[in-house]
């Protein structure tokens, strides 16, 4: 058993028995709590520290936002900080020079005064020893009373010449304080506390003068101490015995002078910093104000107010910038107007041509139908010509309908008539309409996820058109393999994905596939009479709903198109309930581009196997429906169609611009004739 477990066990037993818990047990518990709660993961792993950091950072967010967005504030604050640093540096240098000058002058004057005092003390001792000042008899080697009086008179005499400029202190040499040679001082100075012990030791060991900085302490507690310079020397009394003589020079006046210099420098420095900040603010304002004006005008230009211009005053660089900006805005306005006029003319031309072609097309259609119905009486070449004529007329009608729809989107006249619909019904209609083509291709269309209702506010006609394009393209390019249509809903979004296992898409073609008249394989024949505008119209329909239409594919592994719509109209999308890349892709199955496992092993099939004889449905596990309770997450691959075009919504019950009946009729006629036309194509081309 480890120490921690033993301590815990003893703590638990002690708690049950009513005994106090061991201190080691409490320490180990607090250690585990600290390591597991606070230290594990640092700030990220501790909720308490995260809360504290959030509480501290919250009031700083507005300041940080203002700092990031205001260049004038940055320049002014930077100028203030740099000015403050320069002023502080200069202040330290100036104060150091002044302090050194004051102290040097004081030291020189003090040394001169102390040298003279030491000479006077020696002279008085020599005179007293010669008997000029009285008897100097001794008793048993001890100084007589006249020597004690001489010492007191010496201190009074030496200090009287200072007039408060210095004080005199005498101390016995070494530890000898007997015989009346005790400490003496003038001016109420405490001699033992005012003279440092280190200086006394240096004086005892040498006969030369020494000095040191100290603080003068007084016997009167009410009198404040003051800094001072102490200069001392060991001299002899009239009996030839050594004693220590000290001169204490107060530095109060120098301290006051230095404080005055500091205050002056601080006041001048603060004034200079504020003045530099004000100057920087004024200078930067002259530069930033035109830039802000240009930014505001640029924003208004981007919003469509092309008549906005900058106000130009003067002839400096800012004025030249304003003139260049105004010229650029005027040029952009002219170019945009020219492009708008050209685009308007193109849209009008397409619309006029599409409308004007309907009348002759109707006449040609009637004549072609008559000829097509009587083709049995013609020779093979004429009969084949009648069939080709009818087939191309069907495609021409579809192309006209698509051009009209594209012109509505380009003109911004497309309207969304949204209502609550169940996408399962739309999918069933689309699958039923595509079954004849799927049978000819040998393809089976499977629907997954239609057990639960998939309801959304959408335009049923437009959604059906989008899904019809996706399903027909999947059948046409699926090379006879299965096509899976999957439905799902989660959060505030619904999605329909169409998966095929045909030729797939090359890298970079997932976004180009929505371009107008773009084909992945230009040499591939259009067996269903496509116009090249189906996916472009489908993308515009998805954007009109505020949804996404996205594509994924891999060469030889098929492709998947996903339509994602908001559950409620005008609600922004945050994610899709169906992943764009299917689960059976090579990457999700751990295969490389050639279909070989990345980690080694046997090669796996990248597409469902097809028999060479009769078509068989490949056995594949069905995709289960997505759980409705899973929250939708943002899809990073949502590149095409990530925004909705704002269009006016018509009133309920208004007229609908619907070309679907004509397209469906043409598709029905094309389906009934395409099989016979394919059988006779080779013979006709051979002739």
XYZ file of C-alpha atoms in Angstrom:
687
model
C 0.000 0.000 0.000
C 1.358 3.433 -0.896
C 1.755 6.265 1.528
C -1.194 8.205 0.154
C -3.514 5.222 0.308
C -2.370 4.382 3.838
C -2.915 7.958 4.946
C -6.353 7.995 3.375
C -7.299 4.744 5.062
C -6.122 5.949 8.431
C -7.982 9.228 7.933
C -11.207 7.420 7.153
C -10.864 5.113 10.150
C -10.077 8.041 12.379
C -13.116 9.914 11.151
C -15.346 6.958 11.917
C -13.894 6.629 15.406
C -14.333 10.323 16.133
C -10.588 11.029 16.184
C -9.023 14.087 14.471
C -7.828 13.602 10.905
C -4.078 13.340 10.404
C -2.388 16.443 9.015
C -0.520 14.384 6.413
C -3.841 13.051 5.134
C -5.224 16.564 4.733
C -2.017 17.620 2.973
C -2.212 14.763 0.489
C -5.889 15.484 -0.210
C -5.223 19.186 -0.802
C -2.278 18.261 -3.027
C -4.416 15.943 -5.145
C -7.150 18.585 -5.342
C -4.664 21.255 -6.371
C -2.955 19.082 -8.955
C -6.180 17.669 -10.382
C -8.262 20.831 -10.305
C -6.006 23.802 -10.854
C -2.696 22.596 -12.167
C -4.064 20.079 -14.648
C -4.275 21.925 -17.939
C -3.379 25.306 -16.445
C -5.865 28.073 -17.071
C -7.594 26.036 -19.752
C -8.248 23.157 -17.380
C -9.452 25.110 -14.365
C -12.983 26.541 -14.426
C -12.132 28.891 -11.550
C -9.151 30.395 -13.321
C -11.101 30.671 -16.567
C -13.840 32.537 -14.719
C -11.307 34.869 -13.111
C -9.591 35.531 -16.443
C -12.942 36.198 -18.108
C -13.903 38.593 -15.282
C -10.591 40.426 -15.608
C -10.643 40.537 -19.398
C -14.244 41.693 -19.785
C -13.668 45.398 -18.889
C -10.529 45.425 -21.045
C -12.287 44.319 -24.222
C -13.666 47.809 -25.119
C -10.227 49.331 -24.550
C -8.555 46.666 -26.689
C -11.145 47.137 -29.422
C -10.600 50.917 -29.356
C -6.831 50.380 -29.447
C -7.066 48.134 -32.512
C -9.373 50.456 -34.457
C -8.071 53.957 -33.556
C -4.722 54.834 -35.113
C -4.784 58.295 -33.539
C -4.951 56.762 -30.073
C -2.045 54.453 -30.910
C 0.172 57.313 -32.072
C -0.664 59.565 -29.113
C -0.175 56.833 -26.522
C 3.067 55.705 -28.148
C 4.323 59.300 -28.192
C 3.429 59.757 -24.523
C 5.185 56.553 -23.493
C 8.312 57.327 -25.479
C 8.376 60.923 -24.188
C 7.932 59.692 -20.639
C 10.848 57.294 -21.071
C 13.087 60.032 -22.465
C 12.136 62.457 -19.674
C 12.775 59.810 -17.007
C 16.154 58.967 -18.491
C 17.170 62.620 -18.689
C 15.845 63.201 -15.158
C 17.953 60.382 -13.746
C 21.057 61.697 -15.499
C 20.507 65.306 -14.389
C 19.686 64.359 -10.809
C 22.765 62.149 -10.648
C 24.987 64.940 -11.911
C 23.507 67.470 -9.485
C 23.793 65.091 -6.563
C 27.413 64.285 -7.363
C 28.256 67.976 -7.712
C 26.656 68.923 -4.414
C 28.320 66.062 -2.562
C 31.736 66.746 -4.077
C 31.570 70.390 -3.035
C 30.386 69.447 0.431
C 33.106 66.827 0.849
C 35.856 69.212 -0.177
C 34.639 71.935 2.195
C 34.180 69.436 5.015
C 37.640 67.938 4.567
C 39.213 71.421 4.662
C 37.252 72.321 7.797
C 38.084 69.008 9.503
C 41.797 69.266 8.667
C 41.933 72.658 10.286
C 40.108 71.374 13.355
C 42.478 68.433 13.737
C 45.441 70.853 13.585
C 43.869 73.100 16.235
C 43.263 70.105 18.526
C 46.881 69.004 18.157
C 48.096 72.515 18.826
C 46.017 72.834 21.992
C 47.273 69.466 23.199
C 50.873 70.528 22.630
C 50.318 73.803 24.460
C 48.671 72.012 27.395
C 51.524 69.512 27.535
C 54.047 72.358 27.671
C 52.253 73.793 30.714
C 50.832 76.888 29.079
C 47.337 75.993 30.149
C 48.023 74.763 33.669
C 49.422 71.733 35.472
C 49.199 68.342 33.908
C 50.164 66.162 36.899
C 48.904 62.629 37.025
C 48.008 60.355 39.880
C 48.723 56.616 39.448
C 48.880 57.085 35.620
C 45.416 58.637 35.382
C 44.669 62.127 33.989
C 43.925 64.786 36.487
C 40.843 66.967 36.636
C 42.366 69.704 34.484
C 42.685 67.202 31.509
C 38.962 66.356 31.735
C 38.117 70.026 31.723
C 40.529 70.504 28.839
C 38.647 67.890 26.794
C 35.294 69.578 27.434
C 36.736 72.976 26.639
C 38.219 71.561 23.425
C 34.814 70.322 22.193
C 33.187 73.654 23.025
C 35.980 75.607 21.385
C 35.995 73.574 18.175
C 32.181 73.538 17.790
C 31.823 77.274 18.450
C 33.439 78.088 15.119
C 30.885 76.057 13.177
C 27.785 78.116 14.019
C 25.536 75.110 13.284
C 27.484 74.060 10.190
C 28.999 71.061 11.982
C 29.151 69.279 15.331
C 32.207 67.921 17.200
C 32.338 64.499 18.872
C 35.169 62.926 20.915
C 35.303 59.236 21.666
C 37.898 57.214 23.594
C 40.287 55.125 21.547
C 39.529 51.439 21.584
C 37.525 50.196 24.573
C 39.149 52.560 27.068
C 36.405 54.763 28.460
C 37.682 55.223 31.992
C 39.527 58.079 33.616
C 37.020 60.646 32.529
C 37.756 60.224 28.794
C 34.167 59.353 27.997
C 32.230 60.403 24.870
C 31.593 64.110 24.442
C 29.549 65.916 21.789
C 28.218 69.347 20.952
C 24.718 70.348 19.909
C 22.969 67.522 21.780
C 24.313 64.853 19.406
C 24.299 61.255 20.603
C 27.994 60.419 20.015
C 27.861 56.613 20.175
C 24.844 56.262 17.829
C 25.852 58.942 15.339
C 29.332 57.561 14.619
C 29.281 54.186 12.749
C 31.167 51.315 14.353
C 32.982 50.563 11.090
C 34.418 54.062 11.017
C 35.571 53.783 14.666
C 37.343 50.521 13.855
C 39.114 52.137 10.902
C 40.203 55.108 13.068
C 41.578 52.765 15.751
C 43.690 50.883 13.223
C 45.147 53.943 11.473
C 46.370 57.424 12.310
C 45.080 58.911 9.040
C 41.746 60.682 8.717
C 38.726 58.711 7.457
C 35.191 59.640 6.423
C 31.787 57.987 5.945
C 28.147 58.919 5.414
C 25.759 58.461 8.327
C 22.754 59.943 10.075
C 23.059 62.267 13.058
C 20.951 61.102 15.993
C 20.173 63.439 18.911
C 19.647 62.743 22.600
C 16.401 64.673 22.416
C 13.821 62.286 20.960
C 11.766 65.170 19.618
C 14.504 66.289 17.261
C 14.593 64.489 13.913
C 17.720 62.841 12.607
C 19.445 64.171 9.527
C 21.975 62.834 7.013
C 25.558 63.834 7.550
C 29.189 63.317 6.566
C 31.478 62.133 9.366
C 35.229 62.809 9.199
C 37.356 61.447 12.055
C 40.977 61.100 13.139
C 42.881 59.738 16.083
C 44.776 62.467 18.026
C 46.549 62.675 21.439
C 45.538 64.560 24.542
C 48.026 66.618 26.652
C 49.120 63.419 28.430
C 49.940 61.730 25.120
C 47.003 59.288 25.305
C 45.103 58.758 22.000
C 41.433 59.652 21.522
C 39.108 59.949 18.505
C 38.002 63.343 17.238
C 35.060 63.489 14.748
C 33.514 66.306 12.734
C 29.839 65.756 11.764
C 28.715 67.885 8.803
C 24.913 67.814 8.227
C 23.734 67.379 4.605
C 20.303 68.902 5.178
C 20.891 71.859 2.906
C 22.198 69.667 0.104
C 19.201 67.352 0.537
C 16.823 70.312 0.237
C 18.636 71.524 -2.884
C 18.427 68.069 -4.430
C 14.703 67.808 -3.579
C 14.132 71.172 -5.224
C 15.911 69.998 -8.352
C 13.858 66.778 -8.399
C 10.588 68.662 -8.053
C 11.557 71.090 -10.785
C 12.548 68.297 -13.146
C 9.357 66.336 -12.392
C 7.158 69.352 -13.049
C 9.005 70.273 -16.222
C 9.018 66.641 -17.408
C 5.281 66.242 -16.853
C 4.622 69.477 -18.680
C 6.837 68.368 -21.580
C 5.119 64.947 -21.808
C 1.646 66.504 -21.848
C 2.747 69.086 -24.380
C 4.239 66.419 -26.657
C 1.042 64.357 -26.361
C -1.071 67.368 -27.350
C 1.228 68.125 -30.271
C 1.093 64.506 -31.428
C -2.709 64.503 -31.159
C -3.006 67.662 -33.259
C -0.521 66.480 -35.881
C -2.031 63.012 -36.194
C -5.513 64.474 -36.365
C -4.548 66.481 -39.442
C -3.465 63.252 -41.129
C -6.096 60.855 -39.782
C -9.148 63.046 -40.418
C -8.841 62.899 -44.237
C -8.134 59.168 -44.032
C -11.258 58.631 -41.944
C -13.222 60.733 -44.402
C -11.891 58.635 -47.274
C -12.781 55.429 -45.414
C -16.334 56.632 -44.799
C -16.768 57.669 -48.425
C -15.333 54.326 -49.578
C -17.890 52.509 -47.424
C -20.690 54.573 -48.934
C -19.327 53.886 -52.407
C -19.312 50.172 -51.697
C -22.928 50.494 -50.528
C -23.911 51.822 -53.964
C -23.806 55.603 -53.414
C -21.483 56.256 -56.342
C -21.967 60.025 -56.283
C -20.001 60.463 -53.026
C -16.780 62.503 -53.251
C -14.102 63.769 -50.855
C -13.825 67.460 -49.951
C -10.423 68.707 -51.128
C -8.784 71.800 -49.594
C -5.232 72.996 -50.157
C -2.465 71.654 -52.350
C -0.549 69.347 -50.006
C -0.190 65.562 -50.153
C -3.561 65.017 -48.463
C -5.211 67.218 -51.082
C -3.522 65.219 -53.846
C -4.767 62.034 -52.203
C -8.313 63.427 -52.143
C -8.140 64.440 -55.807
C -6.834 61.004 -56.790
C -9.574 59.360 -54.732
C -12.271 61.475 -56.403
C -10.888 60.653 -59.860
C -10.883 56.963 -58.984
C -14.474 57.147 -57.712
C -15.598 58.969 -60.854
C -13.880 56.426 -63.072
C -15.436 53.556 -61.153
C -18.844 55.174 -61.424
C -18.509 55.505 -65.188
C -17.263 51.939 -65.582
C -20.017 50.554 -63.382
C -22.641 52.497 -65.301
C -21.251 51.183 -68.563
C -21.248 47.634 -67.259
C -24.784 48.022 -65.923
C -25.965 49.351 -69.267
C -24.221 46.533 -71.094
C -25.611 43.934 -68.713
C -29.076 45.432 -69.024
C -28.833 45.296 -72.799
C -27.628 41.690 -72.701
C -30.436 40.625 -70.380
C -32.970 42.443 -72.482
C -31.569 40.863 -75.634
C -31.728 37.353 -74.156
C -35.237 37.925 -72.866
C -36.440 39.433 -76.146
C -34.876 36.697 -78.211
C -36.296 34.006 -75.939
C -39.777 35.506 -76.172
C -39.618 36.236 -79.887
C -38.429 32.711 -80.697
C -41.495 31.151 -79.110
C -43.798 32.037 -82.011
C -41.705 30.544 -84.854
C -40.726 27.674 -82.584
C -44.385 26.802 -82.074
C -44.934 26.729 -85.830
C -41.822 24.622 -86.380
C -42.928 22.300 -83.575
C -46.309 21.732 -85.185
C -44.701 20.979 -88.563
C -42.087 18.698 -86.948
C -44.764 16.757 -85.094
C -46.651 16.187 -88.350
C -43.501 15.003 -90.086
C -42.486 12.854 -87.100
C -45.893 11.142 -86.978
C -45.638 10.267 -90.680
C -42.009 9.030 -90.565
C -43.084 5.413 -91.117
C -43.958 6.254 -94.726
C -40.536 7.805 -95.433
C -37.290 6.213 -96.474
C -34.803 5.483 -93.653
C -32.738 8.646 -94.173
C -35.790 10.949 -94.181
C -37.270 9.126 -91.190
C -34.051 9.533 -89.238
C -33.965 13.227 -90.165
C -37.507 13.648 -88.806
C -36.492 12.016 -85.533
C -33.370 14.194 -85.181
C -35.463 17.282 -85.950
C -37.979 16.441 -83.228
C -35.226 15.634 -80.732
C -33.343 18.894 -81.313
C -36.591 20.874 -81.110
C -37.173 19.372 -77.677
C -33.725 20.457 -76.618
C -34.260 23.908 -78.145
C -37.466 24.368 -76.134
C -35.675 23.363 -72.961
C -32.820 25.764 -73.744
C -35.293 28.620 -74.252
C -36.957 27.869 -70.934
C -33.563 27.800 -69.193
C -32.485 31.056 -70.811
C -35.677 32.736 -69.658
C -35.099 31.505 -66.114
C -31.461 32.635 -66.135
C -32.521 36.060 -67.391
C -34.936 36.356 -64.458
C -32.140 35.582 -62.003
C -29.775 38.038 -63.684
C -32.405 40.773 -63.629
C -33.200 40.125 -59.964
C -36.830 39.412 -60.801
C -36.917 35.851 -59.489
C -39.425 35.547 -56.651
C -39.621 32.877 -53.981
C -43.051 31.464 -53.157
C -42.227 29.563 -50.010
C -44.624 27.311 -48.205
C -44.313 24.376 -45.822
C -43.637 21.260 -47.897
C -42.459 17.734 -47.190
C -39.355 17.077 -49.252
C -40.156 13.361 -49.342
C -43.057 14.038 -51.729
C -40.801 16.144 -53.950
C -38.163 13.412 -54.004
C -40.758 10.770 -54.913
C -41.990 12.835 -57.861
C -38.435 13.394 -59.085
C -37.525 9.714 -58.755
C -40.691 8.662 -60.578
C -39.919 11.033 -63.446
C -36.324 9.774 -63.737
C -37.166 6.048 -63.650
C -37.554 5.663 -67.484
C -34.068 7.083 -68.011
C -32.693 4.962 -65.146
C -34.162 1.799 -66.693
C -32.476 2.501 -70.025
C -29.172 3.126 -68.200
C -29.547 0.034 -66.024
C -29.498 2.155 -62.850
C -31.455 1.689 -59.659
C -32.432 4.802 -57.674
C -32.634 4.211 -53.927
C -34.073 6.667 -51.388
C -32.658 6.687 -47.842
C -33.948 8.589 -44.829
C -37.579 8.963 -45.936
C -39.073 7.339 -42.846
C -39.418 10.621 -40.955
C -41.017 13.823 -42.305
C -38.537 16.332 -43.764
C -40.512 19.581 -43.683
C -39.197 23.006 -44.700
C -40.550 26.312 -45.961
C -39.525 26.284 -49.619
C -40.750 26.759 -53.173
C -41.780 23.250 -54.258
C -41.379 24.017 -57.971
C -37.812 25.284 -57.608
C -36.759 22.512 -55.221
C -38.167 19.907 -57.587
C -36.265 21.467 -60.479
C -33.016 21.361 -58.484
C -33.475 17.723 -57.487
C -34.507 16.725 -61.026
C -31.241 18.167 -62.358
C -29.195 16.374 -59.705
C -30.901 12.993 -60.141
C -30.826 13.082 -63.958
C -27.126 14.056 -63.946
C -26.373 11.261 -61.467
C -28.156 8.694 -63.651
C -26.493 9.949 -66.822
C -22.954 9.937 -65.344
C -23.417 6.942 -63.027
C -22.370 4.375 -65.648
C -25.195 2.002 -64.739
C -24.471 1.891 -61.014
C -26.862 2.720 -58.207
C -27.897 6.274 -57.361
C -28.645 6.979 -53.686
C -30.881 9.887 -52.658
C -30.550 10.659 -48.959
C -32.771 12.957 -46.863
C -32.047 14.292 -43.372
C -33.012 17.126 -41.053
C -31.343 18.485 -37.936
C -31.543 21.731 -36.036
C -32.692 24.482 -38.355
C -31.697 22.838 -41.647
C -32.852 20.090 -44.031
C -30.722 18.448 -46.702
C -31.027 16.176 -49.722
C -27.905 14.461 -51.101
C -27.667 12.640 -54.424
C -24.820 10.092 -54.602
C -23.613 8.290 -57.715
C -20.691 5.912 -58.321
C -19.753 6.899 -61.849
C -16.846 8.784 -63.360
C -16.753 11.311 -60.497
C -15.094 14.716 -60.501
C -11.461 15.688 -60.807
C -9.811 18.023 -58.275
C -11.049 21.578 -58.799
C -14.176 20.574 -60.726
C -16.450 20.636 -57.654
C -16.863 24.411 -57.954
C -16.586 24.727 -61.759
C -19.440 22.278 -62.282
C -21.912 25.063 -61.454
C -20.611 27.353 -64.210
C -22.830 27.976 -67.199
C -22.310 25.684 -70.199
C -19.369 23.973 -68.484
C -18.880 20.240 -69.073
C -16.423 17.965 -67.289
C -15.875 15.916 -70.465
C -16.465 17.946 -73.665
C -16.259 14.780 -75.789
C -19.074 13.089 -73.865
C -22.388 12.900 -75.782
C -25.544 14.345 -74.227
C -27.977 11.440 -74.334
C -30.617 13.327 -72.366
C -30.454 16.558 -74.329
C -29.022 18.747 -71.550
C -28.508 22.464 -72.162
C -25.569 23.120 -69.836
C -27.606 25.508 -67.663
C -29.261 23.035 -65.301
C -26.752 23.215 -62.439
C -26.409 26.990 -62.816
C -30.166 27.392 -62.429
C -30.144 24.911 -59.542
C -27.446 26.957 -57.778
C -29.469 30.160 -58.198
C -32.573 28.385 -56.857
C -30.617 27.256 -53.794
C -29.291 30.782 -53.194
C -32.796 32.180 -53.584
C -33.852 29.974 -50.663
C -30.853 31.098 -48.622
C -29.404 27.591 -48.901
C -26.324 25.787 -50.202
C -25.768 23.629 -53.262
C -22.403 21.922 -53.080
C -20.583 19.185 -54.946
C -17.993 16.572 -54.020
C -16.345 13.978 -56.201
C -13.291 11.841 -56.777
C -12.030 10.417 -60.090
C -13.509 6.968 -60.609
C -15.253 7.063 -57.229
C -18.421 8.915 -58.127
C -19.738 12.210 -56.830
C -22.263 13.612 -54.398
C -24.334 16.770 -54.707
C -25.889 18.155 -51.541
C -28.776 20.620 -51.303
C -29.132 22.249 -47.865
C -32.120 24.503 -47.100
C -33.128 26.352 -43.938
C -36.103 24.841 -42.170
C -37.689 28.282 -41.912
C -37.554 30.892 -44.675
C -35.084 33.771 -44.146
C -33.272 31.817 -41.421
C -29.462 31.746 -41.841
C -27.818 28.351 -42.205
C -25.170 27.256 -39.696
C -24.537 23.728 -40.976
C -25.879 20.761 -42.864
C -27.257 17.514 -41.395
C -25.519 15.494 -44.165
C -21.726 15.588 -44.584
C -20.588 16.727 -47.999
C -18.082 13.908 -48.361
C -19.876 10.547 -48.054
C -18.801 7.830 -45.658
C -17.890 5.437 -48.478
C -15.319 7.748 -50.072
C -11.761 6.538 -50.479
C -10.411 8.865 -47.822
C -12.991 7.793 -45.242
C -12.266 4.142 -46.048
C -8.499 4.664 -45.677
C -7.656 4.276 -49.380
C -5.408 6.341 -51.605
C -6.285 7.698 -55.051
C -5.505 4.352 -56.662
C -7.834 2.484 -54.283
C -4.984 0.857 -52.285
C -5.180 0.923 -48.463
C -2.770 3.510 -47.023
C -1.731 1.209 -44.183
C -1.051 -1.802 -46.461
C -3.195 -4.825 -47.023
C -5.295 -5.962 -49.946
C -6.727 -3.551 -52.445
C -10.350 -2.638 -51.847
C -12.909 -1.839 -54.517
C -13.528 1.848 -54.947
C -16.894 1.479 -56.732
C -19.601 -1.174 -56.589
C -18.849 -4.146 -58.810
C -20.935 -4.565 -61.972
C -21.499 -7.797 -63.842
C -20.767 -8.026 -67.559
C -24.057 -9.671 -68.327
C -27.439 -8.813 -66.945
C -27.455 -5.798 -64.655
C -27.630 -6.613 -60.981
C -28.133 -4.281 -58.119
C -24.890 -4.132 -56.116
C -25.217 -5.243 -52.537
C -24.421 -2.312 -50.352
C -25.425 -1.514 -46.821
C -28.139 1.142 -46.863
C -27.345 4.482 -45.296
C -29.284 4.958 -42.107
C -31.262 8.108 -41.464
C -29.558 10.835 -39.501
C -30.670 11.386 -35.945
C -32.874 14.431 -35.747
C -31.573 15.442 -32.340
C -27.988 16.000 -33.497
C -27.146 19.676 -33.668
C -25.934 20.951 -37.003
C -22.366 22.123 -37.125
C -20.789 24.599 -39.485
C -19.506 23.014 -42.698
C -16.116 24.404 -43.744
C -16.626 23.174 -47.314
C -19.675 25.373 -47.901
C -18.009 27.419 -50.621
C -20.487 27.760 -53.488
C -23.851 29.309 -52.827
C -23.104 30.593 -49.359
C -25.453 33.539 -49.506
C -29.026 34.307 -50.534
C -30.159 36.920 -52.971
C -32.766 39.273 -51.531
C -35.732 39.418 -53.879
C -39.267 40.694 -53.400
C -41.725 38.004 -52.384
C -45.069 38.152 -54.235
C -48.392 38.067 -52.475
C -50.088 34.739 -51.864
C -52.095 33.565 -54.839
C -50.230 35.714 -57.361
C -49.289 34.557 -60.823
C -46.351 32.134 -61.107
C -43.821 32.218 -63.895
C -43.653 28.510 -64.500
C -42.124 26.873 -67.541
C -42.157 23.436 -65.951
C -45.112 22.015 -67.999
C -43.377 22.814 -71.283
C -40.121 21.291 -70.075
C -41.862 18.167 -68.750
C -43.775 17.735 -72.014
C -40.569 18.057 -74.015
C -38.824 15.591 -71.716
C -41.698 13.122 -72.073
C -41.600 13.303 -75.856
C -37.825 12.992 -75.801
C -37.955 9.895 -73.591
C -40.375 8.144 -75.977
C -38.186 8.850 -79.028
C -34.605 8.700 -77.756
C -34.433 4.894 -77.621
C -35.462 4.492 -81.270
C -33.172 7.319 -82.294
C -30.170 5.680 -80.628
C -30.794 2.414 -82.487
C -30.745 4.112 -85.901
C -27.882 6.521 -85.168
C -25.020 4.327 -86.348
C -26.709 3.453 -89.622
C -27.474 7.090 -90.324
C -23.945 8.258 -89.561
C -22.538 5.438 -91.727
C -24.584 6.556 -94.701
